[in-house]
Short mmCIF file of C-alpha atoms in Angstrom, two decimals:
data_model
loop_
_atom_site.label_atom_id
_atom_site.label_comp_id
_atom_site.label_asym_id
_atom_site.label_seq_id
_atom_site.Cartn_x
_atom_site.Cartn_y
_atom_site.Cartn_z
CA MET A 1 51.57 -14.43 2.51
CA THR A 2 52.37 -18.15 2.59
CA GLY A 3 48.70 -18.37 1.55
CA LEU A 4 48.86 -16.04 -1.12
CA LEU A 5 51.47 -17.86 -2.78
CA SER A 6 50.05 -20.96 -2.73
CA LEU A 7 47.08 -19.77 -3.93
CA THR A 8 49.06 -18.87 -6.59
CA GLY A 9 50.75 -21.09 -6.99
CA LEU A 10 47.40 -22.86 -7.26
CA LEU A 11 46.17 -21.20 -10.50
CA PRO A 12 46.89 -22.86 -13.31
CA PHE A 13 47.90 -19.78 -15.45
CA ALA A 14 50.27 -18.67 -13.27
CA ALA A 15 52.72 -21.90 -13.89
CA ASP A 16 52.12 -20.44 -17.20
CA SER A 17 53.35 -17.11 -17.03
CA GLY A 18 56.53 -18.05 -14.47
CA GLU A 19 59.00 -17.09 -17.01
CA GLU A 20 57.73 -13.64 -17.27
CA ASP A 21 58.52 -12.85 -14.07
CA LYS A 22 55.45 -12.12 -13.15
CA PRO A 23 51.69 -13.96 -13.11
CA ALA A 24 49.11 -13.15 -15.29
CA ILE A 25 46.71 -12.81 -12.70
CA GLU A 26 48.09 -10.16 -9.92
CA ILE A 27 45.77 -11.00 -6.87
CA GLY A 28 45.44 -8.09 -4.41
CA HIS A 29 47.56 -5.77 -6.81
CA HIS A 30 46.87 -2.31 -5.98
CA VAL A 31 48.63 0.73 -7.98
CA THR A 32 49.81 2.89 -4.12
CA ARG A 33 51.42 5.72 -3.71
CA GLU A 34 53.65 6.41 -0.43
CA PHE A 35 52.93 9.59 1.29
CA ALA A 36 54.10 10.06 4.97
CA GLY A 37 55.28 6.49 5.76
CA MET A 38 52.18 5.14 4.69
CA THR A 39 51.07 3.20 1.61
CA PHE A 40 47.77 4.19 -0.31
CA ASN A 41 46.17 2.23 -2.91
CA ILE A 42 45.35 5.24 -5.58
CA ASP A 43 43.18 2.66 -7.62
CA THR A 44 40.65 2.17 -4.51
CA ILE A 45 40.63 5.69 -3.52
CA ILE A 46 39.51 6.98 -6.58
CA SER A 47 37.01 4.36 -7.89
CA THR A 48 36.01 4.99 -3.65
CA LEU A 49 34.90 8.33 -4.41
CA VAL A 50 33.83 7.43 -8.01
CA ALA A 51 31.18 5.22 -5.97
CA GLY A 52 30.41 8.05 -3.73
CA ALA A 53 30.31 10.38 -6.25
CA LEU A 54 27.60 8.63 -8.33
CA VAL A 55 25.40 8.26 -5.13
CA LEU A 56 25.74 11.63 -4.02
CA ILE A 57 24.75 12.90 -7.87
CA LEU A 58 22.06 10.41 -7.99
CA GLY A 59 20.41 11.54 -4.74
CA PHE A 60 21.36 14.80 -5.23
CA TRP A 61 18.61 14.36 -9.03
CA ALA A 62 16.07 12.91 -6.31
CA THR A 63 16.38 15.94 -3.81
CA ARG A 64 15.97 18.42 -6.50
CA SER A 65 13.50 16.89 -8.65
CA LEU A 66 11.84 16.44 -5.22
CA SER A 67 11.69 20.30 -4.44
CA LYS A 68 10.57 21.31 -7.56
CA ASP A 69 6.66 20.22 -7.95
CA THR A 70 5.34 19.84 -4.53
CA ALA A 71 1.82 19.85 -5.27
CA ASP A 72 0.63 16.98 -6.72
CA HIS A 73 3.06 14.47 -4.67
CA VAL A 74 4.08 12.99 -7.91
CA PRO A 75 7.78 11.07 -7.95
CA THR A 76 9.78 11.57 -10.19
CA LYS A 77 11.45 7.87 -11.49
CA VAL A 78 14.81 8.54 -9.38
CA GLN A 79 12.87 9.61 -6.18
CA ILE A 80 10.64 6.57 -6.92
CA LEU A 81 14.16 4.67 -6.72
CA TRP A 82 15.55 6.14 -3.45
CA GLU A 83 11.74 5.99 -1.92
CA ALA A 84 11.68 1.82 -2.33
CA VAL A 85 15.33 2.00 -0.59
CA VAL A 86 14.32 4.46 1.99
CA GLY A 87 10.94 2.89 2.34
CA GLN A 88 12.36 -0.03 2.48
CA VAL A 89 15.00 0.28 5.35
CA ASN A 90 12.91 2.34 7.73
CA LYS A 91 10.66 -0.85 7.73
CA GLN A 92 13.59 -2.79 8.66
CA VAL A 93 14.57 -0.43 10.46
CA GLU A 94 11.32 -0.26 12.40
CA ASP A 95 10.54 -3.43 12.75
CA ASN A 96 13.63 -4.65 14.40
CA LEU A 97 14.09 -1.63 16.52
CA GLY A 98 10.72 -0.11 17.49
CA LYS A 99 10.83 3.48 15.31
CA VAL A 100 12.66 4.58 12.35
CA HIS A 101 16.35 5.24 14.45
CA PRO A 102 16.92 8.59 13.20
CA PHE A 103 21.16 7.42 12.64
CA VAL A 104 20.39 3.72 11.66
CA ALA A 105 18.38 3.98 9.09
CA PRO A 106 20.15 6.53 6.84
CA LEU A 107 23.39 4.09 7.91
CA ALA A 108 21.47 1.21 6.65
CA ILE A 109 20.53 3.31 3.24
CA SER A 110 24.30 5.14 3.04
CA LEU A 111 25.38 1.69 3.15
CA PHE A 112 23.33 0.11 0.88
CA PHE A 113 23.71 2.71 -2.03
CA PHE A 114 27.46 2.99 -1.42
CA ILE A 115 28.09 -0.40 -1.64
CA LEU A 116 25.89 -1.65 -4.83
CA PHE A 117 27.20 1.22 -6.86
CA ALA A 118 31.14 0.07 -5.28
CA ASN A 119 30.22 -3.15 -6.68
CA TRP A 120 29.02 -2.48 -9.74
CA LEU A 121 31.80 -0.86 -10.87
CA GLU A 122 33.42 -4.12 -10.73
CA LEU A 123 31.63 -4.55 -13.90
CA VAL A 124 32.58 -1.51 -15.83
CA PRO A 125 35.30 -2.59 -18.39
CA THR A 126 38.01 0.06 -17.31
CA ALA A 127 41.00 -2.41 -16.88
CA LEU A 128 43.14 -0.94 -20.30
CA ASN A 129 45.92 -3.42 -19.69
CA GLU A 130 47.30 -5.64 -17.11
CA ASP A 131 49.03 -2.80 -15.29
CA THR A 132 46.08 -0.12 -15.54
CA HIS A 133 42.98 -0.82 -14.12
CA LEU A 134 41.17 2.42 -14.03
CA LEU A 135 37.93 1.62 -11.66
CA PRO A 136 38.36 -1.12 -10.03
CA ALA A 137 35.42 -2.00 -7.32
CA PRO A 138 36.78 -0.13 -4.24
CA THR A 139 34.85 -3.50 -2.27
CA ALA A 140 37.44 -5.71 -3.79
CA ASP A 141 39.90 -4.02 -1.17
CA THR A 142 39.55 -5.00 2.03
CA ASN A 143 40.70 -1.09 2.90
CA LEU A 144 36.59 -0.15 2.53
CA THR A 145 35.10 -3.36 3.98
CA TYR A 146 37.01 -2.86 7.07
CA ALA A 147 36.55 0.54 6.93
CA LEU A 148 32.75 0.32 6.42
CA ALA A 149 32.25 -2.69 8.82
CA ALA A 150 34.51 -0.13 11.55
CA VAL A 151 31.75 2.44 11.69
CA THR A 152 29.38 -0.24 11.67
CA MET A 153 30.39 -2.39 14.67
CA LEU A 154 31.43 0.94 16.35
CA SER A 155 28.00 2.55 15.47
CA VAL A 156 26.47 -0.56 17.00
CA TRP A 157 28.57 -0.92 20.13
CA THR A 158 27.43 2.94 21.03
CA TYR A 159 24.15 2.08 20.53
CA GLY A 160 23.66 -0.52 22.51
CA ILE A 161 25.64 1.38 25.51
CA ARG A 162 23.46 4.00 24.80
CA GLN A 163 20.52 1.88 24.93
CA LYS A 164 21.43 -0.21 28.02
CA GLY A 165 24.16 2.08 30.34
CA VAL A 166 27.56 0.88 29.85
CA LYS A 167 26.65 -1.72 33.36
CA GLY A 168 24.01 -3.67 31.63
CA TYR A 169 25.43 -4.19 28.07
CA PHE A 170 28.73 -5.53 29.26
CA LYS A 171 26.46 -7.31 32.15
CA HIS A 172 24.13 -8.45 28.54
CA PHE A 173 27.97 -10.82 27.67
CA ALA A 174 27.39 -13.26 30.45
CA GLU A 175 23.94 -13.97 30.14
CA PRO A 176 22.10 -16.35 29.55
CA PHE A 177 25.05 -18.41 31.14
CA PRO A 178 27.89 -16.58 31.90
CA VAL A 179 29.85 -19.70 30.67
CA LEU A 180 28.95 -18.18 27.84
CA LEU A 181 31.02 -15.44 28.20
CA PRO A 182 33.52 -15.89 25.97
CA LEU A 183 31.33 -17.07 23.14
CA ASN A 184 29.88 -13.90 23.78
CA ILE A 185 32.32 -11.48 23.31
CA LEU A 186 34.33 -13.40 20.06
CA GLU A 187 31.03 -13.00 18.53
CA GLU A 188 31.37 -9.88 19.09
CA LEU A 189 34.79 -9.45 17.43
CA ILE A 190 33.96 -11.94 14.63
CA LYS A 191 30.54 -9.30 13.20
CA PRO A 192 33.16 -6.94 11.78
CA ILE A 193 35.56 -9.88 10.52
CA THR A 194 32.81 -11.32 8.68
CA LEU A 195 30.98 -8.54 7.34
CA ALA A 196 34.23 -6.77 6.33
CA LEU A 197 35.31 -10.43 4.22
CA ARG A 198 31.96 -11.50 3.24
CA LEU A 199 31.61 -8.47 1.15
CA PHE A 200 35.22 -8.27 0.00
CA GLY A 201 35.12 -12.20 -0.35
CA ASN A 202 31.96 -11.78 -3.10
CA ILE A 203 33.45 -8.93 -5.03
CA PHE A 204 37.00 -9.92 -5.37
CA ALA A 205 36.08 -13.53 -6.28
CA GLY A 206 33.60 -11.86 -9.01
CA GLY A 207 36.80 -9.94 -9.73
CA ILE A 208 38.98 -12.77 -10.62
CA MET A 209 36.19 -14.48 -12.15
CA LEU A 210 35.84 -11.24 -14.41
CA ALA A 211 40.12 -11.82 -15.21
CA LEU A 212 40.15 -15.34 -15.91
CA ILE A 213 36.84 -15.02 -18.40
CA GLY A 214 39.38 -12.38 -19.99
CA MET A 215 41.67 -14.71 -20.87
CA ILE A 216 39.48 -16.47 -22.47
CA PRO A 217 40.12 -15.93 -26.76
CA LEU A 218 37.38 -12.99 -27.57
CA TYR A 219 35.71 -15.13 -29.88
CA ALA A 220 34.71 -17.26 -26.90
CA MET A 221 34.78 -15.16 -23.94
CA TRP A 222 31.09 -13.19 -24.64
CA ALA A 223 28.84 -15.92 -23.64
CA PRO A 224 30.71 -16.11 -20.20
CA ASN A 225 31.09 -12.78 -19.78
CA ILE A 226 27.67 -11.64 -20.48
CA LEU A 227 26.67 -14.79 -18.22
CA TRP A 228 28.87 -14.04 -14.73
CA LYS A 229 28.54 -10.21 -15.59
CA ALA A 230 24.69 -11.06 -15.25
CA PHE A 231 25.06 -12.79 -12.37
CA ASP A 232 27.77 -10.59 -11.21
CA MET A 233 24.92 -8.03 -11.10
CA ILE A 234 23.25 -10.04 -8.68
CA ILE A 235 26.08 -11.09 -6.31
CA GLY A 236 26.37 -6.98 -6.57
CA VAL A 237 23.13 -6.44 -4.78
CA ILE A 238 22.75 -9.13 -2.37
CA GLN A 239 26.19 -8.38 -0.68
CA ALA A 240 24.75 -4.79 -0.32
CA PHE A 241 21.77 -5.98 0.55
CA ILE A 242 23.50 -8.10 3.18
CA PHE A 243 25.37 -6.08 4.73
CA ALA A 244 22.60 -3.10 5.38
CA LEU A 245 20.19 -5.94 6.57
CA LEU A 246 22.82 -7.17 8.97
CA THR A 247 23.94 -3.84 10.54
CA VAL A 248 20.11 -3.23 11.27
CA LEU A 249 20.05 -6.33 12.85
CA TYR A 250 23.36 -5.76 15.02
CA PHE A 251 21.59 -2.87 16.23
CA ALA A 252 18.30 -4.16 17.01
CA MET A 253 20.21 -7.60 18.86
CA ALA A 254 22.97 -4.79 20.91
CA GLY A 255 19.41 -2.88 21.62
CA ALA A 256 17.47 -5.78 22.51
CA GLY A 257 16.77 -7.33 25.62
CA HIS A 258 19.09 -10.39 27.24
CA GLU A 259 16.52 -12.91 26.76
CA GLU A 260 16.47 -12.12 22.50
CA HIS A 261 20.39 -11.94 22.66
CA GLU A 262 20.00 -15.87 21.17
CA THR A 263 21.46 -17.00 17.71
CA HIS A 264 19.66 -14.98 14.44
CA GLU A 265 17.50 -17.75 13.60
CA GLU A 266 16.18 -17.96 17.03
CA TYR A 267 16.07 -14.21 17.47
CA GLU A 268 14.57 -13.89 14.04
CA ASP A 269 11.88 -16.72 15.38
CA GLU A 270 10.95 -14.69 18.88
CA GLN A 271 10.49 -11.04 16.91
CA ARG A 272 8.45 -13.06 14.46
CA SER A 273 5.83 -14.58 17.41
CA LYS A 274 6.07 -11.44 19.01
CA LYS A 275 5.55 -9.18 16.15
CA LEU A 276 2.55 -12.06 15.00
CA ALA A 277 0.71 -11.50 18.24
CA ASP A 278 1.16 -7.60 17.95
CA GLN A 279 0.51 -7.37 14.52
CA ASP A 280 -0.16 -8.99 11.50
CA ASP A 281 2.38 -6.95 9.44
CA ASN A 282 5.59 -9.29 9.62
CA VAL A 283 6.41 -9.17 6.14
CA GLY A 284 10.48 -6.85 6.86
CA HIS A 285 11.04 -10.23 9.03
CA ASP A 286 10.29 -12.93 6.17
CA ASP A 287 12.53 -10.54 4.29
CA ALA A 288 15.36 -10.89 7.01
CA ALA A 289 14.72 -14.38 7.82
CA SER A 290 15.14 -15.67 4.42
CA ALA A 291 17.65 -13.09 3.53
CA GLU A 292 20.14 -13.84 6.83
CA PRO A 293 21.24 -17.04 7.26
CA SER A 294 22.68 -17.05 3.64
CA PRO A 295 26.11 -15.01 4.18
CA VAL A 296 27.45 -16.23 0.94
CA PRO A 297 25.49 -16.59 -1.76
CA ALA A 298 26.19 -18.77 -4.16
CA HIS A 299 29.59 -18.85 -5.85
CA MET B 1 56.59 -15.86 -7.90
CA ALA B 2 59.81 -14.21 -7.60
CA SER B 3 57.95 -10.46 -7.09
CA VAL B 4 55.72 -12.47 -4.75
CA ALA B 5 58.08 -13.36 -2.28
CA ILE B 6 60.41 -10.35 -2.54
CA THR B 7 57.57 -8.12 -1.70
CA PRO B 8 54.94 -10.36 0.06
CA MET B 9 53.56 -7.57 2.53
CA GLU B 10 52.54 -5.65 0.02
CA SER B 11 50.29 -7.57 -1.97
CA ASN B 12 48.70 -9.24 1.46
CA PHE B 13 45.12 -8.44 0.50
CA LEU B 14 43.90 -9.16 3.94
CA VAL B 15 46.03 -7.09 5.88
CA PRO B 16 44.77 -2.81 5.59
CA ASN B 17 47.36 -0.29 5.09
CA ALA B 18 46.92 3.45 5.31
CA THR B 19 43.93 3.37 2.68
CA PHE B 20 41.68 2.26 5.34
CA PHE B 21 41.84 5.78 6.95
CA VAL B 22 41.13 7.60 3.41
CA GLU B 23 38.07 4.81 2.75
CA LEU B 24 36.83 5.52 6.63
CA ALA B 25 36.80 9.28 6.23
CA ALA B 26 35.12 9.10 2.77
CA PHE B 27 32.40 6.93 4.05
CA VAL B 28 31.58 9.05 6.81
CA VAL B 29 31.85 12.59 4.48
CA LEU B 30 29.27 10.06 2.42
CA LEU B 31 27.02 9.15 5.03
CA PHE B 32 27.12 12.64 6.57
CA LEU B 33 25.92 14.03 3.35
CA LEU B 34 23.44 11.77 3.12
CA ALA B 35 21.90 11.71 6.32
CA LYS B 36 22.53 15.59 6.01
CA PHE B 37 20.84 16.49 2.92
CA ILE B 38 19.45 13.81 0.50
CA ILE B 39 17.37 11.52 2.98
CA PRO B 40 15.07 13.83 5.08
CA PRO B 41 14.02 15.40 2.35
CA ILE B 42 12.90 12.27 0.49
CA ASN B 43 11.77 10.96 4.17
CA ARG B 44 9.75 14.23 4.20
CA ALA B 45 8.31 13.67 1.04
CA MET B 46 7.07 10.33 1.66
CA THR B 47 5.50 11.21 4.46
CA ALA B 48 3.78 14.46 2.68
CA ARG B 49 2.29 11.88 -0.38
CA GLN B 50 1.24 9.27 2.21
CA ASP B 51 -0.26 12.48 4.24
CA ALA B 52 -2.04 13.60 0.96
CA ILE B 53 -2.91 9.75 -0.28
CA ARG B 54 -4.75 9.17 3.14
CA GLU B 55 -6.34 12.88 3.19
CA GLN B 56 -7.75 12.09 -0.28
CA PHE B 57 -8.90 8.78 0.80
CA ALA B 58 -10.54 10.62 4.00
CA GLU B 59 -11.99 12.78 1.88
CA LEU B 60 -12.94 10.16 -0.41
CA ASP B 61 -15.11 8.62 2.17
CA GLU B 62 -16.97 11.54 3.46
CA ALA B 63 -17.74 12.62 0.00
CA LYS B 64 -19.61 8.90 -0.92
CA SER B 65 -21.63 8.64 2.30
CA GLU B 66 -22.35 12.08 2.10
CA ALA B 67 -23.65 10.98 -1.69
CA SER B 68 -25.24 8.18 -0.23
CA ALA B 69 -26.77 10.15 2.73
CA ALA B 70 -28.31 12.38 -0.22
CA GLU B 71 -29.06 9.35 -2.20
CA GLU B 72 -31.16 8.19 0.84
CA GLU B 73 -32.81 10.95 1.28
CA PHE B 74 -33.50 11.84 -2.66
CA LYS B 75 -35.31 7.73 -2.55
CA ALA B 76 -37.48 8.55 0.83
CA GLN B 77 -38.62 11.71 -0.70
CA ILE B 78 -39.66 9.72 -4.11
CA ALA B 79 -41.00 7.21 -2.49
CA ASP B 80 -42.77 10.22 -0.11
CA ALA B 81 -44.35 11.91 -2.93
CA ARG B 82 -45.23 8.25 -4.80
CA HIS B 83 -46.75 7.58 -1.13
CA GLU B 84 -48.81 10.50 -1.51
CA ALA B 85 -49.58 10.66 -5.04
CA ALA B 86 -51.37 7.16 -4.55
CA ARG B 87 -53.06 8.85 -1.13
CA ILE B 88 -54.52 11.32 -3.78
CA ARG B 89 -55.36 9.19 -6.02
CA GLU B 90 -57.34 6.84 -3.54
CA GLU B 91 -58.84 9.91 -1.90
CA ALA B 92 -60.27 11.13 -5.61
CA ARG B 93 -61.76 7.84 -6.45
CA GLU B 94 -63.32 7.70 -3.08
CA GLN B 95 -64.21 11.10 -3.22
CA GLY B 96 -65.85 10.63 -6.86
CA ALA B 97 -67.90 7.26 -6.11
CA ALA B 98 -69.10 8.69 -3.35
CA ILE B 99 -70.37 11.96 -5.10
CA ILE B 100 -71.30 9.83 -7.53
CA ALA B 101 -73.64 7.47 -4.69
CA GLU B 102 -74.59 10.56 -3.27
CA MET B 103 -76.04 12.13 -7.19
CA ARG B 104 -77.41 8.93 -7.67
CA GLU B 105 -79.27 9.06 -4.25
CA GLN B 106 -80.78 12.44 -4.88
CA ALA B 107 -81.97 11.26 -8.23
CA GLN B 108 -83.44 8.44 -7.01
CA VAL B 109 -85.20 10.32 -4.43
CA GLU B 110 -86.49 12.89 -6.81
CA ALA B 111 -87.64 10.64 -8.74
CA ALA B 112 -89.12 8.89 -6.50
CA ARG B 113 -90.60 12.22 -5.61
CA ILE B 114 -91.68 13.26 -9.13
CA VAL B 115 -93.48 9.46 -9.01
CA GLU B 116 -95.34 10.58 -5.46
CA HIS B 117 -96.21 13.67 -6.81
CA ALA B 118 -97.60 11.93 -9.88
CA HIS B 119 -99.29 9.87 -8.57
CA THR B 120 -100.74 11.74 -6.04
CA GLN B 121 -101.93 14.32 -8.59
CA ILE B 122 -103.54 11.29 -10.73
CA GLU B 123 -105.37 9.86 -7.65
CA ALA B 124 -106.47 13.53 -6.88
CA ASP B 125 -107.81 13.98 -10.54
CA ARG B 126 -109.12 10.98 -10.46
CA LYS B 127 -111.05 11.73 -7.16
CA SER B 128 -112.36 15.23 -8.57
CA ALA B 129 -113.35 13.85 -11.60
CA ALA B 130 -115.42 11.26 -9.98
CA ALA B 131 -116.36 13.36 -7.91
CA SER B 132 -117.59 15.77 -10.28
CA LEU B 133 -118.55 13.43 -12.66
CA ARG B 134 -120.93 11.69 -9.83
CA GLY B 135 -122.48 15.30 -9.31
CA GLU B 136 -122.97 16.45 -13.02
CA VAL B 137 -124.07 12.63 -14.62
CA GLY B 138 -126.87 12.45 -11.93
CA THR B 139 -128.55 15.93 -12.94
CA LEU B 140 -127.51 14.53 -16.92
CA ALA B 141 -128.86 11.22 -16.86
CA THR B 142 -131.80 12.95 -14.78
CA THR B 143 -132.26 15.75 -17.26
CA LEU B 144 -131.67 13.37 -19.84
CA ALA B 145 -133.71 10.20 -19.16
CA GLY B 146 -136.88 12.62 -18.04
CA ARG B 147 -136.86 14.36 -21.48
CA ILE B 148 -137.03 10.42 -22.80
CA VAL B 149 -139.40 8.99 -20.16
CA GLY B 150 -141.15 12.64 -20.17
CA GLU B 151 -141.78 11.97 -15.83
CA SER B 152 -140.07 13.89 -13.84
CA LEU B 153 -137.26 12.39 -11.85
CA ASP B 154 -137.56 15.95 -9.70
CA ASP B 155 -138.03 13.53 -6.90
CA GLU B 156 -134.73 13.14 -4.74
CA SER B 157 -134.67 9.78 -3.60
CA ARG B 158 -136.05 8.45 -6.22
CA GLN B 159 -133.45 10.34 -8.23
CA SER B 160 -130.53 9.64 -6.17
CA ARG B 161 -131.61 5.79 -6.66
CA VAL B 162 -131.78 5.44 -10.58
CA VAL B 163 -128.96 7.37 -10.76
CA ASP B 164 -126.92 4.82 -8.22
CA ARG B 165 -128.37 2.07 -10.00
CA PHE B 166 -127.41 3.51 -13.29
CA LEU B 167 -123.71 4.10 -11.98
CA THR B 168 -123.31 0.57 -10.59
CA GLU B 169 -124.44 -0.50 -13.80
CA LEU B 170 -122.16 0.68 -15.72
CA GLU B 171 -119.52 -0.09 -13.59
CA GLY B 172 -119.99 -3.77 -13.76
CA ALA B 173 -120.23 -3.09 -17.44
CA SER B 174 -116.88 -1.74 -17.51
#
């Protein structure tokens, strides 16, 4: 509210268009419909459906080609794309949870693909004019990111309670020292918020950048446009990857023993040393360690 | 600015509205479809291919070891055959040498025998010739001398004495 006002006030172009009764770039503006006393962001819902449909089309394309020829085991290209992601996530889940969990792996895969396509919708130039943007990135709407975070964290808590029992799970918050109880509870509540707002902030900022670049005269805007869109594509991948990876790590933390419930870095170190003792294969942990402490990629 | 001020809640992008539930449902449906229909077949295909590759490598290893075993056997057989051939050749050479030596020995023995036989024969001939000569030369010489001398040399003792002297002279002259 006030934060938003000051934000729009700070933007230089908002002052220019002040007399038009409407800022040149409206922040957080959505096409809404009222239904049964509730407000729905129609544009977000439509682009969510488009992103989901793209994922499903790609998925069924892969499985269809997969069921066609079974003899020679030679995968098609779409299948290879899926297998790369599925295999990587499976490996990550196995490294962190000890086995390929039948719910965690599909959840992380779904999150990755869905967020990836949702992020990339940002790059499709579908803004017909100032009022009509056909396919804005649905991840630039907190409704979607809150929903994803809610699914993730509810699953994580359920998993943790199932792994350790109700008593064991809640006892876990008072460890290693009872003094840390408030911090542990706070951490658990901050997790979904950071998950949601990290993704939202990155994609939303990407959209603002595109809108700003769009205000540059046509003869000059192509260069920053190309650069930014290329960069934004990478951000889309990184954000999808981070969301899926953190999901897996949160599951691992919820299921892990009390001695492993430390900060992420210490947790990773412990996992790594344990892995090293067990086997040489800790490539996935290297990935995790390098990606984990980068919640805000270069902006 | 005015529009923002009039409806501040409408554009606060941090506060979710009912879209949240739609998004939640949409993602849960997507998750269900992916987990039910798309990810399991992909996992199965990956496992099947990994198994197939593993199997093929196992077969390859087996075939390789079989091939190397066969090669080993083949080499061993070749070496055996070479050895055998060398042995046979050596044996043949030895046999040949033995045969040659034997034949040579036989030939020498035969030659020696022949020479010995010849010597004996010659000795016997010489002896018989000498004996017959001694007998006949006496008579002949006596007859001849008697004719020349006109005197009978029928006296045995004289006769033999004359002959002996003659023979002695003959041997001394020769």
